[in-house]
Short mmCIF file of C-alpha atoms and ligand atoms in Angstrom, two decimals:
data_model
loop_
_atom_site.label_atom_id
_atom_site.label_comp_id
_atom_site.label_asym_id
_atom_site.label_seq_id
_atom_site.Cartn_x
_atom_site.Cartn_y
_atom_site.Cartn_z
CA UNK A 72 0.00 0.00 0.00
CA UNK A 73 1.12 3.55 -0.64
CA UNK A 74 0.81 6.34 1.91
CA UNK A 75 1.99 9.32 -0.12
CA UNK A 76 0.21 12.03 1.85
CA UNK A 77 0.76 12.38 5.55
CA UNK A 78 -2.41 11.57 7.45
CA UNK A 79 -4.05 14.68 8.81
CA UNK A 80 -7.50 15.44 10.15
CA UNK A 81 -9.95 13.09 8.51
CA UNK A 82 -7.80 12.50 5.38
CA UNK A 83 -6.09 9.14 5.75
CA UNK A 84 -5.11 8.27 2.18
CA UNK A 85 -4.74 4.56 1.49
CA UNK A 86 -6.41 3.61 4.80
CA UNK A 87 -8.74 1.14 3.15
CA UNK A 88 -5.80 -0.77 1.67
CA UNK A 89 -4.12 -1.30 5.03
CA UNK A 90 -4.44 -4.43 7.11
CA UNK A 91 -6.49 -4.23 10.30
CA UNK A 92 -3.30 -4.05 12.42
CA UNK A 93 -1.75 -1.33 10.25
CA UNK A 94 -4.91 0.75 10.47
CA UNK A 95 -4.65 0.69 14.23
CA UNK A 96 -0.94 1.49 14.10
CA UNK A 97 -1.73 4.57 12.04
CA UNK A 98 -4.58 5.72 14.31
CA UNK A 99 -2.36 5.29 17.37
CA UNK A 100 0.66 7.04 15.84
CA UNK A 101 -1.44 9.95 14.64
CA UNK A 102 -2.92 10.21 18.16
CA UNK A 103 -6.39 9.94 16.70
CA UNK A 104 -7.60 7.66 19.44
CA UNK A 105 -6.82 7.32 23.12
CA UNK A 106 -5.20 4.17 24.49
CA UNK A 107 -8.27 3.48 26.67
CA UNK A 108 -10.66 3.63 23.72
CA UNK A 109 -8.81 1.11 21.57
CA UNK A 110 -10.25 -1.91 23.39
CA UNK A 111 -13.68 -0.30 23.57
CA UNK A 112 -13.76 -0.11 19.80
CA UNK A 113 -11.94 -3.32 18.83
CA UNK A 114 -14.26 -5.24 21.10
CA UNK A 115 -11.85 -6.45 23.79
CA UNK A 116 -13.25 -3.98 26.33
CA UNK A 117 -16.59 -3.35 24.68
CA UNK A 118 -20.01 -4.32 25.95
CA UNK A 119 -19.73 -7.22 28.42
CA UNK A 120 -22.47 -9.77 28.95
CA UNK A 121 -22.75 -8.45 32.48
CA UNK A 122 -23.37 -4.89 31.23
CA UNK A 123 -25.79 -6.20 28.60
CA UNK A 124 -27.66 -8.09 31.30
CA UNK A 125 -28.49 -4.75 32.92
CA UNK A 126 -29.70 -3.26 29.64
CA UNK A 127 -32.39 -5.65 28.39
CA UNK A 128 -34.24 -8.78 29.49
CA UNK A 129 -33.32 -12.45 29.07
CA UNK A 130 -29.75 -11.71 27.97
CA UNK A 131 -27.81 -14.73 26.74
CA UNK A 132 -25.08 -12.91 24.81
CA UNK A 133 -24.08 -9.87 22.76
CA UNK A 134 -24.13 -9.48 18.99
CA UNK A 135 -21.11 -7.90 17.29
CA UNK A 136 -21.38 -5.98 14.01
CA UNK A 137 -18.58 -4.45 11.92
CA UNK A 138 -17.46 -0.96 12.96
CA UNK A 139 -15.51 1.09 10.42
CA UNK A 140 -14.58 4.74 10.12
CA UNK A 141 -15.66 7.05 7.34
CA UNK A 142 -12.86 9.35 6.24
CA UNK A 143 -12.58 12.81 4.69
CA UNK A 144 -15.46 14.38 6.59
CA UNK A 145 -15.40 18.10 7.30
CA UNK A 146 -18.56 19.30 9.07
CA UNK A 147 -18.94 23.01 9.81
CA UNK A 148 -15.23 23.46 9.19
CA UNK A 149 -14.18 20.68 11.57
CA UNK A 150 -12.36 17.54 10.39
CA UNK A 151 -13.52 14.33 11.99
CA UNK A 152 -13.39 10.57 11.64
CA UNK A 153 -16.89 9.12 11.70
CA UNK A 154 -17.48 5.69 13.29
CA UNK A 155 -20.12 3.67 11.46
CA UNK A 156 -21.63 0.34 12.50
CA UNK A 157 -23.09 -1.39 9.48
CA UNK A 158 -23.21 -4.88 7.98
CA UNK A 159 -23.72 -3.72 4.38
CA UNK A 160 -20.71 -3.41 2.05
CA UNK A 161 -19.99 -0.15 0.20
CA UNK A 162 -21.67 2.13 2.75
CA UNK A 163 -18.49 3.40 4.40
CA UNK A 164 -16.57 3.55 1.12
CA UNK A 165 -19.42 5.54 -0.46
CA UNK A 166 -19.68 8.04 2.40
CA UNK A 167 -15.90 8.52 2.54
CA UNK A 168 -15.61 9.12 -1.18
CA UNK A 169 -18.43 11.66 -1.30
CA UNK A 170 -16.99 13.42 1.76
CA UNK A 171 -13.77 13.72 -0.21
CA UNK A 172 -15.61 15.34 -3.14
CA UNK A 173 -17.43 17.70 -0.77
CA UNK A 174 -14.30 18.80 1.10
CA UNK A 175 -13.01 20.53 -2.02
CA UNK A 176 -15.69 23.16 -1.37
CA UNK A 177 -15.31 23.21 2.40
CA UNK A 178 -17.18 20.02 3.30
CA UNK A 179 -20.64 19.91 4.82
CA UNK A 180 -22.47 22.79 6.44
CA UNK A 181 -25.01 21.63 8.96
CA UNK A 182 -27.43 23.18 11.41
CA UNK A 183 -29.98 22.01 13.95
CA UNK A 184 -33.01 23.45 15.67
CA UNK A 185 -33.30 23.43 19.48
CA UNK A 186 -33.55 19.83 20.81
CA UNK A 187 -37.31 19.99 21.36
CA UNK A 188 -39.29 16.78 21.55
CA UNK A 189 -43.06 16.32 21.60
CA UNK A 190 -44.87 14.36 24.31
CA UNK A 191 -48.49 13.44 23.56
CA UNK A 192 -51.43 13.01 25.90
CA UNK A 193 -54.61 11.57 24.40
CA UNK A 194 -57.63 13.00 26.26
CA UNK A 195 -60.85 10.99 25.83
CA UNK A 196 -64.46 11.32 27.05
CA UNK A 197 -64.72 15.09 26.48
CA UNK A 198 -68.25 16.32 25.75
CA UNK A 199 -67.18 19.73 24.36
CA UNK A 200 -63.82 19.66 22.57
CA UNK A 201 -63.72 23.41 21.92
CA UNK A 202 -64.42 24.33 25.51
CA UNK A 203 -61.84 21.85 26.87
CA UNK A 204 -59.27 23.12 24.35
CA UNK A 205 -59.91 26.71 25.45
CA UNK A 206 -59.57 25.81 29.14
CA UNK A 207 -56.32 23.91 28.57
CA UNK A 208 -54.82 26.78 26.57
CA UNK A 209 -55.86 29.26 29.26
CA UNK A 210 -53.88 27.16 31.79
CA UNK A 211 -50.84 26.85 29.52
CA UNK A 212 -48.45 28.80 31.78
CA UNK A 213 -49.53 26.84 34.85
CA UNK A 214 -49.03 23.54 33.05
CA UNK A 215 -45.58 24.64 31.87
CA UNK A 216 -44.64 25.60 35.45
CA UNK A 217 -45.78 22.21 36.73
CA UNK A 218 -43.81 20.40 34.01
CA UNK A 219 -40.73 22.50 34.79
CA UNK A 220 -40.44 20.93 38.23
CA UNK A 221 -40.39 17.37 36.94
CA UNK A 222 -36.71 17.01 35.89
CA UNK A 223 -34.48 19.29 37.99
CA UNK A 224 -31.37 18.09 36.12
CA UNK A 225 -32.77 19.15 32.76
CA UNK A 226 -34.10 22.38 34.22
CA UNK A 227 -30.69 23.25 35.67
CA UNK A 228 -28.94 22.84 32.32
CA UNK A 229 -31.46 24.97 30.44
CA UNK A 230 -33.87 22.28 29.22
CA UNK A 231 -37.45 21.54 30.18
CA UNK A 232 -40.96 22.45 28.97
CA UNK A 233 -41.30 25.10 26.27
CA UNK A 234 -44.92 25.05 25.15
CA UNK A 235 -48.30 23.33 25.29
CA UNK A 236 -50.35 22.73 22.16
CA UNK A 237 -53.86 21.30 22.03
CA UNK A 238 -55.06 19.53 18.89
CA UNK A 239 -58.52 18.27 18.06
CA UNK A 240 -58.92 14.88 16.42
CA UNK A 241 -62.40 15.33 15.03
CA UNK A 242 -62.88 11.95 13.49
CA UNK A 243 -61.29 8.65 14.46
CA UNK A 244 -62.59 5.05 14.70
CA UNK A 245 -63.69 5.86 18.29
CA UNK A 246 -64.99 9.36 17.57
CA UNK A 247 -63.43 12.68 18.53
CA UNK A 248 -60.87 13.49 21.25
CA UNK A 249 -58.18 15.99 22.22
CA UNK A 250 -54.43 15.58 22.00
CA UNK A 251 -52.23 17.71 24.22
CA UNK A 252 -48.63 18.22 23.08
CA UNK A 253 -45.99 19.02 25.63
CA UNK A 254 -43.01 20.59 23.84
CA UNK A 255 -39.98 19.67 25.88
CA UNK A 256 -36.36 20.69 25.43
CA UNK A 257 -34.23 17.65 26.23
CA UNK A 258 -30.80 19.24 25.70
CA UNK A 259 -28.22 16.46 25.14
CA UNK A 260 -30.54 13.49 25.62
CA UNK A 261 -32.56 11.63 23.01
CA UNK A 262 -35.32 12.41 25.45
CA UNK A 263 -37.86 9.58 25.32
CA UNK A 264 -37.64 8.74 29.02
CA UNK A 265 -37.53 12.38 30.02
CA UNK A 266 -40.60 13.21 27.91
CA UNK A 267 -42.54 10.08 28.90
CA UNK A 268 -41.99 10.88 32.57
CA UNK A 269 -43.12 14.47 32.03
CA UNK A 270 -46.34 13.59 30.17
CA UNK A 271 -47.28 10.97 32.75
CA UNK A 272 -46.79 13.48 35.55
CA UNK A 273 -48.82 16.34 34.02
CA UNK A 274 -51.70 14.08 32.92
CA UNK A 275 -53.73 14.37 36.16
CA UNK A 276 -53.71 18.18 35.75
CA UNK A 277 -54.83 17.82 32.13
CA UNK A 278 -57.72 15.64 33.32
CA UNK A 279 -58.80 18.15 35.97
CA UNK A 280 -58.69 21.11 33.57
CA UNK A 281 -60.33 19.37 30.60
CA UNK A 282 -62.79 17.18 32.47
CA UNK A 283 -61.67 14.30 30.23
CA UNK A 284 -59.73 11.06 30.73
CA UNK A 285 -56.00 11.05 29.94
CA UNK A 286 -55.36 7.80 28.08
CA UNK A 287 -52.07 7.43 26.14
CA UNK A 288 -49.13 9.45 27.46
CA UNK A 289 -46.11 8.97 25.25
CA UNK A 290 -43.45 10.71 23.18
CA UNK A 291 -44.02 11.24 19.45
CA UNK A 292 -41.26 9.93 17.22
CA UNK A 293 -42.27 12.46 14.58
CA UNK A 294 -39.72 14.84 16.10
CA UNK A 295 -40.45 17.63 13.64
CA UNK A 296 -39.35 20.33 16.12
CA UNK A 297 -35.91 18.73 16.31
CA UNK A 298 -34.65 19.13 12.78
CA UNK A 299 -31.15 18.71 11.35
CA UNK A 300 -30.14 20.10 7.96
CA UNK A 301 -26.98 19.56 5.93
CA UNK A 302 -25.81 21.23 2.73
CA UNK A 303 -22.95 20.51 0.35
CA UNK A 304 -21.55 21.72 -2.95
CA UNK A 305 -19.69 19.42 -5.31
CA UNK A 306 -17.56 21.28 -7.83
CA UNK A 307 -18.63 20.48 -11.35
CA UNK A 308 -15.12 19.42 -12.41
CA UNK A 309 -14.96 16.85 -9.58
CA UNK A 310 -17.95 14.96 -10.90
CA UNK A 311 -16.32 13.59 -14.08
CA UNK A 312 -14.96 10.04 -13.92
CA UNK A 313 -14.18 7.19 -16.37
CA UNK A 314 -16.06 8.03 -19.54
CA UNK A 315 -18.65 10.14 -17.72
CA UNK A 316 -18.57 13.88 -18.29
CA UNK A 317 -19.13 16.17 -15.30
CA UNK A 318 -22.37 17.69 -16.66
CA UNK A 319 -23.70 14.22 -17.46
CA UNK A 320 -23.04 13.03 -13.89
CA UNK A 321 -24.50 16.21 -12.34
CA UNK A 322 -27.64 16.17 -14.48
CA UNK A 323 -28.00 12.42 -13.98
CA UNK A 324 -27.96 12.93 -10.20
CA UNK A 325 -30.58 15.68 -10.43
CA UNK A 326 -32.77 13.50 -12.68
CA UNK A 327 -32.46 10.59 -10.26
CA UNK A 328 -33.43 12.82 -7.34
CA UNK A 329 -36.45 14.15 -9.29
CA UNK A 330 -37.67 10.55 -9.57
CA UNK A 331 -37.55 10.16 -5.76
CA UNK A 332 -39.12 13.58 -5.25
CA UNK A 333 -42.17 12.56 -7.25
CA UNK A 334 -42.63 8.82 -6.68
CA UNK A 335 -43.07 7.13 -3.27
CA UNK A 336 -41.84 3.77 -4.62
CA UNK A 337 -38.52 5.35 -5.55
CA UNK A 338 -38.50 7.71 -2.53
CA UNK A 339 -38.57 4.75 -0.13
CA UNK A 340 -35.37 3.32 -1.63
CA UNK A 341 -33.79 6.76 -1.97
CA UNK A 342 -34.42 7.47 1.72
CA UNK A 343 -33.24 3.98 2.65
CA UNK A 344 -29.92 4.94 1.07
CA UNK A 345 -29.80 8.05 3.27
CA UNK A 346 -30.57 5.90 6.32
CA UNK A 347 -27.67 3.57 5.45
CA UNK A 348 -25.39 6.37 6.58
CA UNK A 349 -27.62 7.85 9.27
CA UNK A 350 -28.34 4.56 11.07
CA UNK A 351 -24.70 3.45 10.98
CA UNK A 352 -23.64 6.48 13.06
CA UNK A 353 -26.77 6.34 15.20
CA UNK A 354 -25.92 2.72 16.11
CA UNK A 355 -22.19 3.42 16.62
CA UNK A 356 -23.11 6.08 19.18
CA UNK A 357 -25.58 3.86 21.08
CA UNK A 358 -28.63 5.76 19.91
CA UNK A 359 -32.12 4.45 19.14
CA UNK A 360 -32.18 3.83 15.39
CA UNK A 361 -35.85 2.74 15.37
CA UNK A 362 -36.78 6.15 16.76
CA UNK A 363 -34.68 7.92 14.10
CA UNK A 364 -36.09 5.69 11.33
CA UNK A 365 -39.70 6.28 12.45
CA UNK A 366 -39.12 10.03 12.59
CA UNK A 367 -37.43 10.17 9.20
CA UNK A 368 -40.14 8.29 7.31
CA UNK A 369 -43.03 10.08 9.03
CA UNK A 370 -41.33 13.39 8.18
CA UNK A 371 -40.89 12.26 4.56
CA UNK A 372 -44.67 11.83 4.37
CA UNK A 373 -45.56 15.08 6.15
CA UNK A 374 -47.09 16.65 3.03
CA UNK A 375 -49.49 13.73 2.59
CA UNK A 376 -47.35 11.99 -0.03
CA UNK A 377 -44.14 10.17 0.89
CA UNK A 378 -41.20 11.92 -0.77
CA UNK A 379 -37.43 12.39 -0.79
CA UNK A 380 -35.76 13.74 2.36
CA UNK A 381 -33.04 15.36 0.24
CA UNK A 382 -32.91 17.89 -2.57
CA UNK A 383 -30.39 18.16 -5.43
CA UNK A 384 -29.85 20.92 -7.97
CA UNK A 385 -27.15 23.14 -9.45
CA UNK A 386 -25.85 26.58 -8.51
CA UNK A 387 -25.19 29.53 -10.85
CA UNK A 388 -21.70 28.21 -11.64
CA UNK A 389 -23.05 24.80 -12.58
CA UNK A 390 -21.83 23.03 -9.44
CA UNK A 391 -23.97 20.30 -7.91
CA UNK A 392 -25.68 21.38 -4.68
CA UNK A 393 -27.47 19.11 -2.25
CA UNK A 394 -29.32 19.38 1.03
CA UNK A 395 -30.90 17.00 3.51
CA UNK A 396 -33.47 17.88 6.15
CA UNK A 397 -34.81 15.40 8.70
CA UNK A 398 -35.73 14.99 12.35
CA UNK A 399 -32.84 13.62 14.39
CA UNK A 400 -33.62 12.65 17.97
CA UNK A 401 -30.17 11.56 19.12
CA UNK A 402 -28.34 12.10 22.37
CA UNK A 403 -24.94 11.86 23.98
CA UNK A 404 -26.34 11.15 27.45
CA UNK A 405 -29.04 8.69 28.48
CA UNK A 406 -30.16 5.42 26.91
CA UNK A 407 -27.20 3.26 25.84
CA UNK A 408 -24.99 6.20 24.87
CA UNK A 409 -23.09 6.18 28.16
CA UNK A 410 -23.65 2.55 29.11
CA UNK A 411 -22.13 0.98 25.98
CA UNK A 412 -18.33 1.40 26.09
CA UNK A 413 -18.08 1.32 22.27
CA UNK A 414 -20.69 4.07 21.96
CA UNK A 415 -18.82 6.23 24.44
CA UNK A 416 -15.58 5.71 22.52
CA UNK A 417 -17.31 6.53 19.21
CA UNK A 418 -18.62 9.84 20.57
CA UNK A 419 -15.14 10.64 21.90
CA UNK A 420 -13.49 9.71 18.60
CA UNK A 421 -15.56 12.37 16.86
CA UNK A 422 -14.86 14.95 19.56
CA UNK A 423 -18.61 15.50 19.95
CA UNK A 424 -19.71 17.52 22.98
CA UNK A 425 -23.44 18.07 22.37
CA UNK A 426 -26.44 16.23 20.94
CA UNK A 427 -26.88 18.97 18.35
CA UNK A 428 -23.32 18.54 17.14
CA UNK A 429 -23.88 14.79 16.83
CA UNK A 430 -27.05 15.39 14.77
CA UNK A 431 -25.09 17.77 12.51
CA UNK A 432 -22.54 15.04 11.79
CA UNK A 433 -25.21 12.39 11.25
CA UNK A 434 -27.24 14.47 8.79
CA UNK A 435 -24.02 15.23 6.86
CA UNK A 436 -23.23 11.52 6.63
CA UNK A 437 -26.80 10.92 5.40
CA UNK A 438 -26.31 13.49 2.65
CA UNK A 439 -22.95 11.99 1.64
CA UNK A 440 -24.51 8.52 1.52
CA UNK A 441 -27.37 9.77 -0.61
CA UNK A 442 -24.92 11.29 -3.08
CA UNK A 443 -22.90 8.06 -3.25
CA UNK A 444 -25.99 6.09 -4.22
CA UNK A 445 -27.28 8.69 -6.71
CA UNK A 446 -23.89 9.04 -8.40
CA UNK A 447 -23.61 5.28 -8.84
CA UNK A 448 -27.21 4.86 -9.97
CA UNK A 449 -27.00 7.75 -12.41
CA UNK A 450 -23.86 6.33 -14.05
CA UNK A 451 -22.60 2.78 -13.90
CA UNK A 452 -25.35 1.31 -11.68
CA UNK A 453 -25.15 0.24 -8.08
CA UNK A 454 -23.92 -3.32 -8.55
CA UNK A 455 -20.48 -2.51 -9.93
CA UNK A 456 -19.26 -0.85 -6.75
CA UNK A 457 -20.96 -3.47 -4.63
CA UNK A 458 -19.58 -6.48 -6.44
CA UNK A 459 -16.20 -6.96 -4.75
CA UNK A 460 -17.50 -6.81 -1.20
CA UNK A 461 -20.71 -8.61 -2.03
CA UNK A 462 -18.64 -11.41 -3.61
CA UNK A 463 -16.66 -11.76 -0.37
CA UNK A 464 -19.87 -12.14 1.63
CA UNK A 465 -21.13 -14.75 -0.82
CA UNK A 466 -17.76 -16.55 -0.59
CA UNK A 467 -18.01 -16.66 3.22
CA UNK A 468 -21.62 -17.88 3.03
CA UNK A 469 -20.47 -20.68 0.72
CA UNK A 470 -18.03 -21.80 3.40
CA UNK A 471 -14.72 -20.24 2.24
CA UNK A 472 -12.22 -19.26 4.92
CA UNK A 473 -8.87 -17.42 5.05
CA UNK A 474 -7.21 -16.72 1.72
CA UNK A 475 -9.92 -18.66 -0.10
CA UNK A 476 -12.41 -15.84 0.57
CA UNK A 477 -10.45 -13.37 -1.55
CA UNK A 478 -9.56 -15.95 -4.20
CA UNK A 479 -13.14 -17.07 -4.60
CA UNK A 480 -14.49 -13.50 -4.59
CA UNK A 481 -12.03 -12.42 -7.29
CA UNK A 482 -12.90 -15.40 -9.47
CA UNK A 483 -16.65 -14.70 -9.20
CA UNK A 484 -16.19 -10.99 -9.99
CA UNK A 485 -14.07 -11.92 -13.00
CA UNK A 486 -16.72 -14.33 -14.21
CA UNK A 487 -19.48 -11.81 -13.51
CA UNK A 488 -21.49 -14.44 -11.61
CA UNK A 489 -21.75 -13.77 -7.89
CA UNK A 490 -24.01 -16.50 -6.59
CA UNK A 491 -23.75 -18.95 -3.77
CA UNK A 492 -24.29 -21.99 -6.02
CA UNK A 493 -21.40 -20.89 -8.26
CA UNK A 494 -19.23 -20.24 -5.19
CA UNK A 495 -19.89 -23.74 -3.88
CA UNK A 496 -19.22 -25.21 -7.32
CA UNK A 497 -15.84 -23.45 -7.51
CA UNK A 498 -14.87 -24.55 -4.00
CA UNK A 499 -15.70 -28.10 -4.99
CA UNK A 500 -13.68 -27.81 -8.21
CA UNK A 501 -10.72 -26.56 -6.16
CA UNK A 502 -11.11 -29.47 -3.74
CA UNK A 503 -11.53 -26.99 -0.89
CA UNK A 504 -12.41 -28.43 2.49
CA UNK A 505 -13.57 -25.93 5.10
CA UNK A 506 -12.13 -26.37 8.59
CA UNK A 507 -14.24 -28.43 10.99
CA UNK A 508 -16.63 -26.39 13.11
P1 NAD B 182 -32.43 8.98 30.01
O1 NAD B 182 -33.71 9.13 30.76
O2 NAD B 182 -31.59 7.78 30.32
O3 NAD B 182 -31.54 10.28 30.20
C1 NAD B 182 -32.05 11.56 30.13
C2 NAD B 182 -31.90 12.22 31.48
O4 NAD B 182 -30.53 12.46 31.75
C3 NAD B 182 -32.57 13.58 31.56
O5 NAD B 182 -33.92 13.42 31.92
C4 NAD B 182 -31.74 14.31 32.60
O6 NAD B 182 -32.29 14.13 33.87
C5 NAD B 182 -30.39 13.61 32.57
N1 NAD B 182 -29.31 14.44 32.00
C6 NAD B 182 -28.07 14.61 32.54
N2 NAD B 182 -27.33 15.43 31.77
C7 NAD B 182 -28.08 15.77 30.72
C8 NAD B 182 -27.86 16.59 29.56
N3 NAD B 182 -26.71 17.22 29.35
N4 NAD B 182 -28.86 16.72 28.67
C9 NAD B 182 -30.04 16.10 28.85
N5 NAD B 182 -30.31 15.32 29.93
C10 NAD B 182 -29.34 15.16 30.87
O7 NAD B 182 -32.60 8.96 28.45
P2 NAD B 182 -33.61 9.63 27.42
O8 NAD B 182 -32.75 10.29 26.41
O9 NAD B 182 -34.65 10.43 28.08
O10 NAD B 182 -34.30 8.35 26.77
C11 NAD B 182 -33.65 7.63 25.77
C12 NAD B 182 -34.02 6.17 25.80
O11 NAD B 182 -35.44 6.01 25.76
C13 NAD B 182 -33.49 5.43 24.64
O12 NAD B 182 -32.80 4.29 25.12
C14 NAD B 182 -34.74 4.99 23.87
O13 NAD B 182 -34.51 3.77 23.22
C15 NAD B 182 -35.75 4.89 24.94
N6 NAD B 182 -37.17 4.96 24.57
C16 NAD B 182 -37.62 5.35 23.34
C17 NAD B 182 -38.98 5.44 23.05
C18 NAD B 182 -39.42 5.94 21.71
O14 NAD B 182 -38.60 6.35 20.90
N7 NAD B 182 -40.72 5.92 21.39
C19 NAD B 182 -39.90 5.13 24.05
C20 NAD B 182 -39.43 4.76 25.32
C21 NAD B 182 -38.07 4.69 25.57
#
């Protein structure tokens, strides 16, 4: 492998060609990771069964997944290595390559709204919805004051209740009812526990004021008050590759995006590509990826028709410009973020000090991932880039071990047939005997 450039910031040229041990040697030498965090990331000192036993029920083990780092990222002028936990090949390579294209124009710019979550209280058995709504709104300040006393820790650090909204659901399978929203600033937490506690505690007051019966009291995962946005510019000249002209690639990307913007069938896959990057960082940092997924897809359908979370176009100079906007309920305290040693190390590796900063990185990775998929789809198709790594997975599934994995993968790529039956056939032809289990 060649390491022409000196590693600096998030640029580690040739990193992907290094062996596992050499990668660690480089990270250590460049002081990119602390001695204590090495074991937390490699697995030796990561989540123990004992720790896991305190996290969920009926624990009988832990379940490792690959953790890699995406390179080349610059977010709001800061270089950082991004840990990603993902089982799918090409995700980290795609994000790293697009981050490299984006850094030529300064990398990703990202911003977030205040970390406000929504807690919902369903209020049933109300004879006069309008009157109850009026009464609840008249008591808004009182309700906010009551909610403010619920979490002294959050209150002390500037979080807590911000607003009360009252919505009427006029027609449902059980008739009409009210929904009270408690808008709650959760600072550096994802916030589900904090919000659920708050809505449960204010419910008796809601019942007294409205005269109704508080039924469900739970956070909404449509966190549309907690939005992250990322923007990037890719210089036109950086888009050309192989036989593809820059304009052709740029326009192809915009055409592909237009498909997702106007067709839910395509938008689902388009957004899945975004979530490849988003989820990988969400998982690496111990955050709740189901919550982020639920929020993203509900937000994508907010206009009544499911659509793309991103937008692509060109600027006056002909450069490609992209943006991504989505809810991102992620934290750096609470949940598994502090309990899982690997998650703690991942947050430290990025030098992240607030939940908003984490969301800004995640939304940037989502945008990079989206671009990687669109660029491939708009040109040579997605399978070409996938083939090498996919072939290795097929080789392993067919029973190959050690050097046979690479040999078998190369042969299948060369033949253009990457299928398990062909892999098994080749192993048989070569007289390969897998080691005994
Ligand atoms: P948490 O309750 O463990 O931690 C949040 C608490 O930490 C706050 O209430 C506050 O008291 C304290 N805190 C200390 N320093 C803080 C800081 N700087 N910023 C904010 N809070 C600080 O965790 P959580 O984030 O409220 O809940 C997250 C967990 O809830 C996740 O594990 C998630 O999976 C789970 N969950 C999710 C859902 C859902 O998404 N629908 C529902 C229930 C539970």
